[in-house]
Amino acid sequence: MTTVILRPDAFDAPDSQAQTEAFIAWCKQSPHDADAPVLAPGEWEAANREARLAQGSRWMPAAGRLSVPPRATSA
């Protein structure tokens, strides 16, 4: 399922944050394969970044040596 959440402040939607969090929780509760959990945007990237850092990522130190700003290397 693809879901697009637009900029809520453009539509005067004061409770959009709570609604978005409730929607994500509802999606995560839906039946799924235990080996393929339901992920919210950015969760896959964050998990992979943590794994690379824990296992000794080679590109993050290289980015530092090349003066690549941290924001440009953040997933």
CSV table of N, CA and C in Angstrom, one decimal:
chain,number,residue,atom,x,y,z
A,1,MET,N,0.8,-1.2,0.0
A,1,MET,CA,0.0,0.0,0.0
A,1,MET,C,0.9,1.2,0.0
A,2,THR,N,0.6,2.2,-0.8
A,2,THR,CA,1.3,3.4,-0.9
A,2,THR,C,0.4,4.5,-0.2
A,3,THR,N,1.0,5.3,0.7
A,3,THR,CA,0.3,6.3,1.3
A,3,THR,C,1.1,7.6,1.2
A,4,VAL,N,0.5,8.7,0.8
A,4,VAL,CA,1.2,10.0,0.7
A,4,VAL,C,0.6,10.9,1.7
A,5,ILE,N,1.4,11.5,2.6
A,5,ILE,CA,0.9,12.4,3.6
A,5,ILE,C,1.5,13.8,3.2
A,6,LEU,N,0.7,14.7,2.8
A,6,LEU,CA,1.1,16.0,2.4
A,6,LEU,C,1.4,16.9,3.6
A,7,ARG,N,2.0,18.0,3.3
A,7,ARG,CA,2.3,19.0,4.4
A,7,ARG,C,1.0,19.4,5.1
A,8,PRO,N,0.8,18.9,6.3
A,8,PRO,CA,-0.5,19.2,7.0
A,8,PRO,C,-0.8,20.6,7.3
A,9,ASP,N,0.2,21.4,7.6
A,9,ASP,CA,0.0,22.8,7.9
A,9,ASP,C,-0.6,23.6,6.7
A,10,ALA,N,-0.4,23.1,5.5
A,10,ALA,CA,-1.0,23.7,4.3
A,10,ALA,C,-2.5,23.5,4.3
A,11,PHE,N,-3.0,22.6,5.0
A,11,PHE,CA,-4.4,22.3,5.0
A,11,PHE,C,-5.1,22.5,6.3
A,12,ASP,N,-4.5,23.2,7.2
A,12,ASP,CA,-5.1,23.5,8.5
A,12,ASP,C,-5.6,22.2,9.2
A,13,ALA,N,-4.6,21.3,9.4
A,13,ALA,CA,-5.0,20.0,10.0
A,13,ALA,C,-4.2,19.9,11.3
A,14,PRO,N,-4.7,20.5,12.4
A,14,PRO,CA,-4.0,20.6,13.6
A,14,PRO,C,-3.7,19.2,14.3
A,15,ASP,N,-4.5,18.2,14.1
A,15,ASP,CA,-4.3,16.9,14.7
A,15,ASP,C,-3.7,15.9,13.8
A,16,SER,N,-3.1,16.4,12.7
A,16,SER,CA,-2.5,15.5,11.7
A,16,SER,C,-1.4,14.6,12.2
A,17,GLN,N,-0.6,15.1,13.1
A,17,GLN,CA,0.5,14.3,13.7
A,17,GLN,C,-0.1,13.1,14.5
A,18,ALA,N,-1.1,13.3,15.3
A,18,ALA,CA,-1.7,12.2,16.0
A,18,ALA,C,-2.4,11.3,15.1
A,19,GLN,N,-3.0,11.8,14.0
A,19,GLN,CA,-3.7,10.9,13.1
A,19,GLN,C,-2.6,10.1,12.3
A,20,THR,N,-1.5,10.7,11.9
A,20,THR,CA,-0.5,10.0,11.2
A,20,THR,C,0.1,8.9,12.1
A,21,GLU,N,0.4,9.2,13.4
A,21,GLU,CA,1.0,8.2,14.3
A,21,GLU,C,0.0,7.0,14.5
A,22,ALA,N,-1.3,7.4,14.6
A,22,ALA,CA,-2.3,6.3,14.7
A,22,ALA,C,-2.4,5.4,13.5
A,23,PHE,N,-2.3,6.1,12.3
A,23,PHE,CA,-2.3,5.3,11.1
A,23,PHE,C,-1.1,4.4,11.0
A,24,ILE,N,0.0,4.8,11.3
A,24,ILE,CA,1.2,4.0,11.3
A,24,ILE,C,1.1,2.8,12.3
A,25,ALA,N,0.6,3.1,13.5
A,25,ALA,CA,0.4,2.0,14.5
A,25,ALA,C,-0.6,1.0,13.9
A,26,TRP,N,-1.7,1.5,13.3
A,26,TRP,CA,-2.7,0.6,12.7
A,26,TRP,C,-2.1,-0.3,11.6
A,27,CYS,N,-1.2,0.3,10.7
A,27,CYS,CA,-0.6,-0.5,9.7
A,27,CYS,C,0.3,-1.5,10.3
A,28,LYS,N,1.1,-1.2,11.3
A,28,LYS,CA,2.0,-2.1,11.9
A,28,LYS,C,1.3,-3.3,12.6
A,29,GLN,N,0.1,-3.0,13.1
A,29,GLN,CA,-0.7,-4.1,13.7
A,29,GLN,C,-1.3,-5.1,12.7
A,30,SER,N,-1.4,-4.7,11.5
A,30,SER,CA,-2.0,-5.6,10.5
A,30,SER,C,-1.2,-6.9,10.3
A,31,PRO,N,-1.8,-8.0,9.9
A,31,PRO,CA,-1.1,-9.2,9.8
A,31,PRO,C,0.0,-9.1,8.7
A,32,HIS,N,1.2,-9.7,9.1
A,32,HIS,CA,2.3,-9.6,8.1
A,32,HIS,C,3.2,-10.8,8.4
A,33,ASP,N,4.1,-11.0,7.5
A,33,ASP,CA,5.2,-12.0,7.6
A,33,ASP,C,6.2,-11.6,8.7
A,34,ALA,N,6.4,-12.5,9.7
A,34,ALA,CA,7.4,-12.1,10.8
A,34,ALA,C,8.7,-11.8,10.2
A,35,ASP,N,9.1,-12.3,9.1
A,35,ASP,CA,10.4,-12.0,8.5
A,35,ASP,C,10.4,-10.7,7.7
A,36,ALA,N,9.2,-10.2,7.4
A,36,ALA,CA,9.1,-8.9,6.7
A,36,ALA,C,8.1,-8.0,7.4
A,37,PRO,N,8.5,-7.4,8.4
A,37,PRO,CA,7.6,-6.5,9.2
A,37,PRO,C,7.2,-5.3,8.4
A,38,VAL,N,6.1,-4.7,8.8
A,38,VAL,CA,5.6,-3.5,8.2
A,38,VAL,C,6.5,-2.4,8.7
A,39,LEU,N,7.1,-1.6,7.8
A,39,LEU,CA,8.0,-0.5,8.2
A,39,LEU,C,7.4,0.8,7.8
A,40,ALA,N,7.6,1.8,8.6
A,40,ALA,CA,7.3,3.2,8.3
A,40,ALA,C,8.4,3.8,7.5
A,41,PRO,N,8.2,4.9,6.7
A,41,PRO,CA,9.3,5.5,6.0
A,41,PRO,C,10.5,5.8,6.9
A,42,GLY,N,11.6,5.5,6.4
A,42,GLY,CA,12.9,5.7,7.1
A,42,GLY,C,13.3,4.6,8.1
A,43,GLU,N,12.4,3.7,8.5
A,43,GLU,CA,12.8,2.7,9.4
A,43,GLU,C,13.9,1.7,8.8
A,44,TRP,N,13.7,1.3,7.6
A,44,TRP,CA,14.6,0.4,6.9
A,44,TRP,C,16.0,1.1,6.8
A,45,GLU,N,16.0,2.3,6.4
A,45,GLU,CA,17.3,3.0,6.3
A,45,GLU,C,18.0,3.2,7.7
A,46,ALA,N,17.2,3.5,8.7
A,46,ALA,CA,17.8,3.7,10.0
A,46,ALA,C,18.4,2.4,10.5
A,47,ALA,N,17.7,1.3,10.3
A,47,ALA,CA,18.1,0.0,10.8
A,47,ALA,C,19.4,-0.4,10.0
A,48,ASN,N,19.5,-0.2,8.7
A,48,ASN,CA,20.6,-0.5,8.0
A,48,ASN,C,21.8,0.4,8.4
A,49,ARG,N,21.6,1.6,8.7
A,49,ARG,CA,22.7,2.5,9.1
A,49,ARG,C,23.2,2.0,10.4
A,50,GLU,N,22.3,1.7,11.3
A,50,GLU,CA,22.8,1.2,12.6
A,50,GLU,C,23.7,-0.1,12.5
A,51,ALA,N,23.2,-1.0,11.6
A,51,ALA,CA,23.9,-2.2,11.3
A,51,ALA,C,25.3,-1.9,10.7
A,52,ARG,N,25.4,-1.0,9.8
A,52,ARG,CA,26.6,-0.7,9.1
A,52,ARG,C,27.6,0.0,10.2
A,53,LEU,N,27.1,0.8,11.0
A,53,LEU,CA,27.9,1.5,12.0
A,53,LEU,C,28.4,0.4,13.0
A,54,ALA,N,27.6,-0.5,13.4
A,54,ALA,CA,27.9,-1.5,14.4
A,54,ALA,C,29.0,-2.5,13.8
A,55,GLN,N,28.9,-2.7,12.5
A,55,GLN,CA,29.7,-3.7,11.8
A,55,GLN,C,31.0,-3.0,11.2
A,56,GLY,N,31.1,-1.7,11.4
A,56,GLY,CA,32.2,-1.1,10.8
A,56,GLY,C,32.1,-0.6,9.4
A,57,SER,N,31.2,0.4,9.2
A,57,SER,CA,31.0,0.9,7.9
A,57,SER,C,32.2,1.6,7.3
A,58,ARG,N,32.5,1.4,6.1
A,58,ARG,CA,33.7,2.0,5.5
A,58,ARG,C,33.4,3.3,4.9
A,59,TRP,N,32.2,3.6,4.5
A,59,TRP,CA,32.0,4.8,3.7
A,59,TRP,C,31.8,6.0,4.7
A,60,MET,N,31.3,5.8,5.9
A,60,MET,CA,31.1,7.0,6.8
A,60,MET,C,32.5,7.6,7.2
A,61,PRO,N,33.5,6.8,7.6
A,61,PRO,CA,34.8,7.4,7.8
A,61,PRO,C,35.4,8.1,6.6
A,62,ALA,N,35.2,7.4,5.4
A,62,ALA,CA,35.7,8.0,4.2
A,62,ALA,C,35.0,9.4,3.9
A,63,ALA,N,33.7,9.5,4.2
A,63,ALA,CA,33.0,10.7,4.0
A,63,ALA,C,33.6,11.8,4.9
A,64,GLY,N,33.9,11.4,6.1
A,64,GLY,CA,34.5,12.4,7.1
A,64,GLY,C,35.9,12.9,6.6
A,65,ARG,N,36.7,11.9,6.0
A,65,ARG,CA,38.0,12.3,5.5
A,65,ARG,C,37.9,13.3,4.3
A,66,LEU,N,36.8,13.1,3.6
A,66,LEU,CA,36.5,14.0,2.4
A,66,LEU,C,35.8,15.2,2.7
A,67,SER,N,35.5,15.4,4.0
A,67,SER,CA,34.8,16.6,4.5
A,67,SER,C,33.3,16.7,4.0
A,68,VAL,N,32.7,15.5,3.8
A,68,VAL,CA,31.3,15.5,3.4
A,68,VAL,C,30.5,15.8,4.6
A,69,PRO,N,29.6,16.8,4.6
A,69,PRO,CA,28.9,17.2,5.8
A,69,PRO,C,28.0,16.0,6.3
A,70,PRO,N,27.9,15.9,7.6
A,70,PRO,CA,27.1,14.8,8.2
A,70,PRO,C,25.7,14.7,7.6
A,71,ARG,N,25.1,15.8,7.4
A,71,ARG,CA,23.7,15.8,6.9
A,71,ARG,C,23.6,15.1,5.5
A,72,ALA,N,24.7,15.3,4.7
A,72,ALA,CA,24.7,14.7,3.4
A,72,ALA,C,24.8,13.2,3.5
A,73,THR,N,25.4,12.6,4.6
A,73,THR,CA,25.6,11.2,4.7
A,73,THR,C,24.5,10.5,5.6
A,74,SER,N,23.6,11.3,6.2
A,74,SER,CA,22.5,10.7,7.0
A,74,SER,C,21.4,10.2,6.2
A,75,ALA,N,21.0,9.0,6.5
A,75,ALA,CA,19.9,8.3,5.8
A,75,ALA,C,18.6,8.6,6.5
